[in-house]
Amino acid sequence: MPGGRLTQQERQQIALGVADGLAYAEIARRLGRPTSTVTREVMRNGGPTSYRADLAHRATERRAHRRRQAAPRAVEAPTVADGRDAEAVREFEEVFTTVLMQSGMPKMMSRVMACLTLTDSGSLTAAELVERLQVSPASVSKAVAFLESQGLVRRERDDRRRERYVVDDDIWYQSMMASARGTLRLVETARQGVGVLGSGTPAGVRLENVARFLDFVSESTARAAEQARGILYVKAEPSAADGAGPAGER
């Protein structure tokens, strides 16, 4: 039943597909479901190495039961903020978080990054992140420190002298440039190894090939980032929502 809750049989098919090494898109196609549904189902229930249909089904039933107990107003229509369906925003935030995790970012860091990215302001304080994500201040602090080390978040002070964590268009540019610089350090190290091991040895040749490949990738990444920074960014149209709270704000 596309669009409805996954059945236990569908979860068993997902488990079989994951065990067979099928891509999430292929599993979703066989079920007649969106890829995001399968991706979210697997990632929130142990990931591809630990997903089990029976455990996932029971966990989903428990979550639904808790929601029914905690939300007696569930019969009401979803809250709409700035013309958005709050439930749709929440679902998309889960999908975006999952994709960040699949790219290699740890879970808590992915949650913070997704939360910041989906706010209209592009910035939140530590207290706001704690409230939105329902996690400890220590978890937020650790996640922000990691994201900052990757060039994905920057800090600034607002007019009340509160520290805010910010993501904007330039953050992605700075992150790509930081990645390119990190790759160049690998190039330099590999070439040092060539000198140590000898350019005519198998290991030396291997390191030289690594250096050439990464040098090309680093240069291409930096050049593409510079070009994209100048021509691809778009600006949101001014609206009554300017200066309002984040997307889907409660």
PDB file of C-alpha atoms in Angstrom:
ATOM      1  CA  MET A   1       0.000   0.000   0.000  1.00  0.00           C
ATOM      2  CA  PRO A   2       2.265   2.845  -1.251  1.00  0.00           C
ATOM      3  CA  GLY A   3       1.979   5.893   0.958  1.00  0.00           C
ATOM      4  CA  GLY A   4       0.812   3.929   4.007  1.00  0.00           C
ATOM      5  CA  ARG A   5       2.767   2.344   6.829  1.00  0.00           C
ATOM      6  CA  LEU A   6       5.133  -0.465   5.857  1.00  0.00           C
ATOM      7  CA  THR A   7       3.751  -3.946   6.473  1.00  0.00           C
ATOM      8  CA  GLN A   8       5.703  -6.748   8.099  1.00  0.00           C
ATOM      9  CA  GLN A   9       5.857  -8.523   4.735  1.00  0.00           C
ATOM     10  CA  GLU A  10       7.344  -5.425   3.125  1.00  0.00           C
ATOM     11  CA  ARG A  11       9.924  -5.227   5.887  1.00  0.00           C
ATOM     12  CA  GLN A  12      10.859  -8.844   5.218  1.00  0.00           C
ATOM     13  CA  GLN A  13      11.350  -7.978   1.540  1.00  0.00           C
ATOM     14  CA  ILE A  14      13.523  -5.023   2.549  1.00  0.00           C
ATOM     15  CA  ALA A  15      15.616  -7.288   4.786  1.00  0.00           C
ATOM     16  CA  LEU A  16      16.083  -9.772   1.951  1.00  0.00           C
ATOM     17  CA  GLY A  17      17.036  -6.992  -0.455  1.00  0.00           C
ATOM     18  CA  VAL A  18      19.566  -5.540   1.974  1.00  0.00           C
ATOM     19  CA  ALA A  19      21.049  -8.998   2.588  1.00  0.00           C
ATOM     20  CA  ASP A  20      21.385  -9.482  -1.189  1.00  0.00           C
ATOM     21  CA  GLY A  21      23.222  -6.175  -1.495  1.00  0.00           C
ATOM     22  CA  LEU A  22      20.502  -4.463  -3.548  1.00  0.00           C
ATOM     23  CA  ALA A  23      20.470  -0.676  -3.766  1.00  0.00           C
ATOM     24  CA  TYR A  24      17.715   1.040  -1.791  1.00  0.00           C
ATOM     25  CA  ALA A  25      16.286   2.383  -5.054  1.00  0.00           C
ATOM     26  CA  GLU A  26      15.915  -1.146  -6.420  1.00  0.00           C
ATOM     27  CA  ILE A  27      14.277  -2.417  -3.223  1.00  0.00           C
ATOM     28  CA  ALA A  28      11.896   0.539  -3.320  1.00  0.00           C
ATOM     29  CA  ARG A  29      11.064  -0.111  -6.981  1.00  0.00           C
ATOM     30  CA  ARG A  30      10.131  -3.705  -6.202  1.00  0.00           C
ATOM     31  CA  LEU A  31       7.892  -2.567  -3.347  1.00  0.00           C
ATOM     32  CA  GLY A  32       6.365   0.334  -5.245  1.00  0.00           C
ATOM     33  CA  ARG A  33       7.599   2.691  -2.556  1.00  0.00           C
ATOM     34  CA  PRO A  34       9.689   5.892  -2.591  1.00  0.00           C
ATOM     35  CA  THR A  35      13.411   5.307  -2.158  1.00  0.00           C
ATOM     36  CA  SER A  36      13.369   7.658   0.830  1.00  0.00           C
ATOM     37  CA  THR A  37      10.924   5.336   2.629  1.00  0.00           C
ATOM     38  CA  VAL A  38      13.267   2.365   2.329  1.00  0.00           C
ATOM     39  CA  THR A  39      16.332   4.451   3.195  1.00  0.00           C
ATOM     40  CA  ARG A  40      14.706   5.866   6.326  1.00  0.00           C
ATOM     41  CA  GLU A  41      13.360   2.452   7.360  1.00  0.00           C
ATOM     42  CA  VAL A  42      16.792   0.805   7.205  1.00  0.00           C
ATOM     43  CA  MET A  43      18.774   3.640   8.760  1.00  0.00           C
ATOM     44  CA  ARG A  44      16.455   4.144  11.729  1.00  0.00           C
ATOM     45  CA  ASN A  45      16.435   0.393  12.480  1.00  0.00           C
ATOM     46  CA  GLY A  46      20.072  -0.605  12.730  1.00  0.00           C
ATOM     47  CA  GLY A  47      21.452   0.301   9.311  1.00  0.00           C
ATOM     48  CA  PRO A  48      22.312  -2.065   6.435  1.00  0.00           C
ATOM     49  CA  THR A  49      24.497  -4.345   8.574  1.00  0.00           C
ATOM     50  CA  SER A  50      22.003  -4.849  11.418  1.00  0.00           C
ATOM     51  CA  TYR A  51      18.539  -4.429   9.894  1.00  0.00           C
ATOM     52  CA  ARG A  52      16.031  -7.147  10.886  1.00  0.00           C
ATOM     53  CA  ALA A  53      12.433  -7.094   9.730  1.00  0.00           C
ATOM     54  CA  ASP A  54      10.917  -8.452  12.963  1.00  0.00           C
ATOM     55  CA  LEU A  55      12.818  -6.036  15.213  1.00  0.00           C
ATOM     56  CA  ALA A  56      12.056  -3.101  12.904  1.00  0.00           C
ATOM     57  CA  HIS A  57       8.349  -3.932  12.880  1.00  0.00           C
ATOM     58  CA  ARG A  58       8.169  -4.138  16.676  1.00  0.00           C
ATOM     59  CA  ALA A  59      10.150  -0.912  17.066  1.00  0.00           C
ATOM     60  CA  THR A  60       7.769   0.886  14.709  1.00  0.00           C
ATOM     61  CA  GLU A  61       4.754  -0.365  16.643  1.00  0.00           C
ATOM     62  CA  ARG A  62       6.297   0.876  19.892  1.00  0.00           C
ATOM     63  CA  ARG A  63       7.020   4.313  18.390  1.00  0.00           C
ATOM     64  CA  ALA A  64       3.451   4.567  17.076  1.00  0.00           C
ATOM     65  CA  HIS A  65       2.086   3.604  20.498  1.00  0.00           C
ATOM     66  CA  ARG A  66       4.204   6.255  22.228  1.00  0.00           C
ATOM     67  CA  ARG A  67       3.058   8.888  19.730  1.00  0.00           C
ATOM     68  CA  ARG A  68      -0.595   8.008  20.362  1.00  0.00           C
ATOM     69  CA  GLN A  69      -0.067   8.341  24.101  1.00  0.00           C
ATOM     70  CA  ALA A  70       1.877  11.606  23.836  1.00  0.00           C
ATOM     71  CA  ALA A  71      -0.322  13.250  21.217  1.00  0.00           C
ATOM     72  CA  PRO A  72      -4.038  13.035  22.076  1.00  0.00           C
ATOM     73  CA  ARG A  73      -4.649  15.746  19.456  1.00  0.00           C
ATOM     74  CA  ALA A  74      -3.440  13.499  16.631  1.00  0.00           C
ATOM     75  CA  VAL A  75      -6.787  13.835  14.891  1.00  0.00           C
ATOM     76  CA  GLU A  76      -6.052  17.481  14.211  1.00  0.00           C
ATOM     77  CA  ALA A  77      -4.586  18.576  10.893  1.00  0.00           C
ATOM     78  CA  PRO A  78      -0.777  18.969  10.774  1.00  0.00           C
ATOM     79  CA  THR A  79       0.464  22.349  11.920  1.00  0.00           C
ATOM     80  CA  VAL A  80       1.291  24.630   9.022  1.00  0.00           C
ATOM     81  CA  ALA A  81       4.101  27.171   9.377  1.00  0.00           C
ATOM     82  CA  ASP A  82       4.830  29.688   6.621  1.00  0.00           C
ATOM     83  CA  GLY A  83       2.658  27.663   4.257  1.00  0.00           C
ATOM     84  CA  ARG A  84       4.531  24.436   5.012  1.00  0.00           C
ATOM     85  CA  ASP A  85       3.176  21.112   6.228  1.00  0.00           C
ATOM     86  CA  ALA A  86       5.063  20.616   9.513  1.00  0.00           C
ATOM     87  CA  GLU A  87       4.810  16.823   9.262  1.00  0.00           C
ATOM     88  CA  ALA A  88       6.246  16.883   5.725  1.00  0.00           C
ATOM     89  CA  VAL A  89       9.117  19.071   6.940  1.00  0.00           C
ATOM     90  CA  ARG A  90       9.833  16.645   9.777  1.00  0.00           C
ATOM     91  CA  GLU A  91       9.798  13.677   7.397  1.00  0.00           C
ATOM     92  CA  PHE A  92      12.148  15.448   4.995  1.00  0.00           C
ATOM     93  CA  GLU A  93      14.514  16.298   7.837  1.00  0.00           C
ATOM     94  CA  GLU A  94      14.721  12.574   8.625  1.00  0.00           C
ATOM     95  CA  VAL A  95      15.496  11.767   5.002  1.00  0.00           C
ATOM     96  CA  PHE A  96      18.132  14.505   4.763  1.00  0.00           C
ATOM     97  CA  THR A  97      19.737  13.288   8.004  1.00  0.00           C
ATOM     98  CA  THR A  98      19.827   9.737   6.671  1.00  0.00           C
ATOM     99  CA  VAL A  99      21.533  10.812   3.454  1.00  0.00           C
ATOM    100  CA  LEU A 100      24.162  12.742   5.415  1.00  0.00           C
ATOM    101  CA  MET A 101      24.792   9.623   7.496  1.00  0.00           C
ATOM    102  CA  GLN A 102      25.167   7.525   4.357  1.00  0.00           C
ATOM    103  CA  SER A 103      27.784   9.980   3.114  1.00  0.00           C
ATOM    104  CA  GLY A 104      29.876   9.130   6.185  1.00  0.00           C
ATOM    105  CA  MET A 105      28.831  11.799   8.682  1.00  0.00           C
ATOM    106  CA  PRO A 106      28.117  10.495  12.236  1.00  0.00           C
ATOM    107  CA  LYS A 107      24.473  10.433  13.330  1.00  0.00           C
ATOM    108  CA  MET A 108      24.462  13.304  15.846  1.00  0.00           C
ATOM    109  CA  MET A 109      26.480  15.518  13.506  1.00  0.00           C
ATOM    110  CA  SER A 110      24.042  14.678  10.681  1.00  0.00           C
ATOM    111  CA  ARG A 111      21.061  15.633  12.848  1.00  0.00           C
ATOM    112  CA  VAL A 112      22.582  18.982  13.780  1.00  0.00           C
ATOM    113  CA  MET A 113      23.587  19.706  10.183  1.00  0.00           C
ATOM    114  CA  ALA A 114      20.134  18.868   8.867  1.00  0.00           C
ATOM    115  CA  CYS A 115      18.432  20.944  11.564  1.00  0.00           C
ATOM    116  CA  LEU A 116      20.567  23.989  10.798  1.00  0.00           C
ATOM    117  CA  THR A 117      20.242  23.617   7.028  1.00  0.00           C
ATOM    118  CA  LEU A 118      16.445  23.467   7.132  1.00  0.00           C
ATOM    119  CA  THR A 119      15.994  26.672   9.110  1.00  0.00           C
ATOM    120  CA  ASP A 120      15.149  29.803   7.127  1.00  0.00           C
ATOM    121  CA  SER A 121      17.660  31.769   9.178  1.00  0.00           C
ATOM    122  CA  GLY A 122      20.414  29.202   8.679  1.00  0.00           C
ATOM    123  CA  SER A 123      21.458  29.612  12.304  1.00  0.00           C
ATOM    124  CA  LEU A 124      20.496  28.410  15.776  1.00  0.00           C
ATOM    125  CA  THR A 125      21.882  28.748  19.279  1.00  0.00           C
ATOM    126  CA  ALA A 126      23.004  25.748  21.310  1.00  0.00           C
ATOM    127  CA  ALA A 127      19.864  26.023  23.438  1.00  0.00           C
ATOM    128  CA  GLU A 128      17.646  26.033  20.344  1.00  0.00           C
ATOM    129  CA  LEU A 129      19.380  22.939  18.966  1.00  0.00           C
ATOM    130  CA  VAL A 130      18.985  21.162  22.312  1.00  0.00           C
ATOM    131  CA  GLU A 131      15.265  21.971  22.371  1.00  0.00           C
ATOM    132  CA  ARG A 132      14.624  21.010  18.751  1.00  0.00           C
ATOM    133  CA  LEU A 133      16.596  17.769  18.753  1.00  0.00           C
ATOM    134  CA  GLN A 134      15.770  16.790  22.348  1.00  0.00           C
ATOM    135  CA  VAL A 135      19.387  15.950  23.137  1.00  0.00           C
ATOM    136  CA  SER A 136      21.915  17.037  25.753  1.00  0.00           C
ATOM    137  CA  PRO A 137      23.981  20.245  25.490  1.00  0.00           C
ATOM    138  CA  ALA A 138      27.118  18.050  25.489  1.00  0.00           C
ATOM    139  CA  SER A 139      25.876  16.189  22.401  1.00  0.00           C
ATOM    140  CA  VAL A 140      25.262  19.456  20.569  1.00  0.00           C
ATOM    141  CA  SER A 141      28.649  20.838  21.599  1.00  0.00           C
ATOM    142  CA  LYS A 142      30.456  17.732  20.352  1.00  0.00           C
ATOM    143  CA  ALA A 143      28.522  17.718  17.071  1.00  0.00           C
ATOM    144  CA  VAL A 144      29.168  21.414  16.414  1.00  0.00           C
ATOM    145  CA  ALA A 145      32.895  20.998  17.166  1.00  0.00           C
ATOM    146  CA  PHE A 146      33.074  18.208  14.587  1.00  0.00           C
ATOM    147  CA  LEU A 147      31.129  20.161  11.950  1.00  0.00           C
ATOM    148  CA  GLU A 148      33.275  23.229  12.565  1.00  0.00           C
ATOM    149  CA  SER A 149      36.449  21.155  12.101  1.00  0.00           C
ATOM    150  CA  GLN A 150      35.082  20.061   8.710  1.00  0.00           C
ATOM    151  CA  GLY A 151      34.340  23.637   7.687  1.00  0.00           C
ATOM    152  CA  LEU A 152      30.589  22.953   7.644  1.00  0.00           C
ATOM    153  CA  VAL A 153      29.532  25.288  10.470  1.00  0.00           C
ATOM    154  CA  ARG A 154      30.779  28.661  11.654  1.00  0.00           C
ATOM    155  CA  ARG A 155      30.113  30.575  14.857  1.00  0.00           C
ATOM    156  CA  GLU A 156      28.945  34.154  15.249  1.00  0.00           C
ATOM    157  CA  ARG A 157      27.485  36.369  17.973  1.00  0.00           C
ATOM    158  CA  ASP A 158      24.011  37.838  17.635  1.00  0.00           C
ATOM    159  CA  ASP A 159      22.866  41.204  18.973  1.00  0.00           C
ATOM    160  CA  ARG A 160      22.217  39.607  22.368  1.00  0.00           C
ATOM    161  CA  ARG A 161      25.799  38.296  22.472  1.00  0.00           C
ATOM    162  CA  ARG A 162      24.600  34.720  22.179  1.00  0.00           C
ATOM    163  CA  GLU A 163      26.758  32.335  20.181  1.00  0.00           C
ATOM    164  CA  ARG A 164      24.978  31.087  17.097  1.00  0.00           C
ATOM    165  CA  TYR A 165      25.946  28.234  14.794  1.00  0.00           C
ATOM    166  CA  VAL A 166      25.554  29.114  11.137  1.00  0.00           C
ATOM    167  CA  VAL A 167      25.301  27.315   7.806  1.00  0.00           C
ATOM    168  CA  ASP A 168      24.994  29.313   4.602  1.00  0.00           C
ATOM    169  CA  ASP A 169      26.027  29.153   0.942  1.00  0.00           C
ATOM    170  CA  ASP A 170      29.604  30.110   1.722  1.00  0.00           C
ATOM    171  CA  ILE A 171      29.959  27.292   4.270  1.00  0.00           C
ATOM    172  CA  TRP A 172      29.755  24.680   1.520  1.00  0.00           C
ATOM    173  CA  TYR A 173      32.349  26.554  -0.521  1.00  0.00           C
ATOM    174  CA  GLN A 174      34.673  26.800   2.465  1.00  0.00           C
ATOM    175  CA  SER A 175      34.161  23.107   3.225  1.00  0.00           C
ATOM    176  CA  MET A 176      35.049  22.108  -0.342  1.00  0.00           C
ATOM    177  CA  MET A 177      38.155  24.285  -0.255  1.00  0.00           C
ATOM    178  CA  ALA A 178      39.182  22.774   3.085  1.00  0.00           C
ATOM    179  CA  SER A 179      38.734  19.325   1.557  1.00  0.00           C
ATOM    180  CA  ALA A 180      40.901  20.326  -1.409  1.00  0.00           C
ATOM    181  CA  ARG A 181      43.627  21.590   0.935  1.00  0.00           C
ATOM    182  CA  GLY A 182      43.480  18.354   2.925  1.00  0.00           C
ATOM    183  CA  THR A 183      43.864  16.379  -0.288  1.00  0.00           C
ATOM    184  CA  LEU A 184      46.907  18.449  -1.231  1.00  0.00           C
ATOM    185  CA  ARG A 185      48.512  17.493   2.063  1.00  0.00           C
ATOM    186  CA  LEU A 186      48.035  13.854   1.094  1.00  0.00           C
ATOM    187  CA  VAL A 187      49.693  14.618  -2.256  1.00  0.00           C
ATOM    188  CA  GLU A 188      52.700  16.168  -0.548  1.00  0.00           C
ATOM    189  CA  THR A 189      53.006  13.246   1.863  1.00  0.00           C
ATOM    190  CA  ALA A 190      52.739  10.674  -0.929  1.00  0.00           C
ATOM    191  CA  ARG A 191      55.519  12.381  -2.852  1.00  0.00           C
ATOM    192  CA  GLN A 192      57.692  12.387   0.254  1.00  0.00           C
ATOM    193  CA  GLY A 193      57.123   8.640   0.350  1.00  0.00           C
ATOM    194  CA  VAL A 194      58.292   8.317  -3.243  1.00  0.00           C
ATOM    195  CA  GLY A 195      61.567   9.864  -2.214  1.00  0.00           C
ATOM    196  CA  VAL A 196      61.920   7.478   0.710  1.00  0.00           C
ATOM    197  CA  LEU A 197      60.910   4.283  -1.106  1.00  0.00           C
ATOM    198  CA  GLY A 198      62.478   5.073  -4.471  1.00  0.00           C
ATOM    199  CA  SER A 199      60.748   6.135  -7.670  1.00  0.00           C
ATOM    200  CA  GLY A 200      61.626   2.863  -9.424  1.00  0.00           C
ATOM    201  CA  THR A 201      60.157   0.539  -6.806  1.00  0.00           C
ATOM    202  CA  PRO A 202      56.596  -0.869  -6.954  1.00  0.00           C
ATOM    203  CA  ALA A 203      55.665   0.972  -3.745  1.00  0.00           C
ATOM    204  CA  GLY A 204      57.225   4.203  -5.012  1.00  0.00           C
ATOM    205  CA  VAL A 205      55.343   3.950  -8.315  1.00  0.00           C
ATOM    206  CA  ARG A 206      52.125   3.275  -6.427  1.00  0.00           C
ATOM    207  CA  LEU A 207      52.590   6.376  -4.284  1.00  0.00           C
ATOM    208  CA  GLU A 208      53.413   8.507  -7.323  1.00  0.00           C
ATOM    209  CA  ASN A 209      50.190   7.373  -8.982  1.00  0.00           C
ATOM    210  CA  VAL A 210      48.281   8.222  -5.788  1.00  0.00           C
ATOM    211  CA  ALA A 211      49.889  11.673  -5.734  1.00  0.00           C
ATOM    212  CA  ARG A 212      49.054  12.381  -9.383  1.00  0.00           C
ATOM    213  CA  PHE A 213      45.473  11.247  -9.014  1.00  0.00           C
ATOM    214  CA  LEU A 214      44.820  13.224  -5.838  1.00  0.00           C
ATOM    215  CA  ASP A 215      46.609  16.284  -7.198  1.00  0.00           C
ATOM    216  CA  PHE A 216      44.277  16.300 -10.192  1.00  0.00           C
ATOM    217  CA  VAL A 217      41.201  15.773  -8.000  1.00  0.00           C
ATOM    218  CA  SER A 218      42.229  18.535  -5.580  1.00  0.00           C
ATOM    219  CA  GLU A 219      42.855  21.038  -8.360  1.00  0.00           C
ATOM    220  CA  SER A 220      39.573  20.147 -10.090  1.00  0.00           C
ATOM    221  CA  THR A 221      37.623  20.420  -6.811  1.00  0.00           C
ATOM    222  CA  ALA A 222      39.032  23.855  -6.004  1.00  0.00           C
ATOM    223  CA  ARG A 223      38.408  25.142  -9.526  1.00  0.00           C
ATOM    224  CA  ALA A 224      34.840  23.821  -9.606  1.00  0.00           C
ATOM    225  CA  ALA A 225      34.098  25.316  -6.173  1.00  0.00           C
ATOM    226  CA  GLU A 226      35.358  28.731  -7.296  1.00  0.00           C
ATOM    227  CA  GLN A 227      33.226  28.624 -10.433  1.00  0.00           C
ATOM    228  CA  ALA A 228      30.121  27.396  -8.635  1.00  0.00           C
ATOM    229  CA  ARG A 229      30.446  30.031  -5.943  1.00  0.00           C
ATOM    230  CA  GLY A 230      30.157  32.749  -8.552  1.00  0.00           C
ATOM    231  CA  ILE A 231      27.376  31.442 -10.780  1.00  0.00           C
ATOM    232  CA  LEU A 232      25.162  28.867  -9.081  1.00  0.00           C
ATOM    233  CA  TYR A 233      23.889  30.381  -5.848  1.00  0.00           C
ATOM    234  CA  VAL A 234      20.316  31.661  -5.870  1.00  0.00           C
ATOM    235  CA  LYS A 235      18.682  33.966  -3.370  1.00  0.00           C
ATOM    236  CA  ALA A 236      15.266  33.514  -1.789  1.00  0.00           C
ATOM    237  CA  GLU A 237      12.651  36.061  -2.772  1.00  0.00           C
ATOM    238  CA  PRO A 238      11.851  38.567   0.001  1.00  0.00           C
ATOM    239  CA  SER A 239       8.610  37.648   1.741  1.00  0.00           C
ATOM    240  CA  ALA A 240       6.603  38.185   4.873  1.00  0.00           C
ATOM    241  CA  ALA A 241       8.411  35.163   6.300  1.00  0.00           C
ATOM    242  CA  ASP A 242      11.738  37.025   6.315  1.00  0.00           C
ATOM    243  CA  GLY A 243      13.001  37.273   9.845  1.00  0.00           C
ATOM    244  CA  ALA A 244      10.544  34.613  10.980  1.00  0.00           C
ATOM    245  CA  GLY A 245      11.467  31.367  12.672  1.00  0.00           C
ATOM    246  CA  PRO A 246      12.920  28.278  11.037  1.00  0.00           C
ATOM    247  CA  ALA A 247      11.080  26.030   8.618  1.00  0.00           C
ATOM    248  CA  GLY A 248       8.405  23.985  10.306  1.00  0.00           C
ATOM    249  CA  GLU A 249       9.056  25.737  13.600  1.00  0.00           C
ATOM    250  CA  ARG A 250       6.886  24.458  16.366  1.00  0.00           C
TER     251      ARG A 250
END
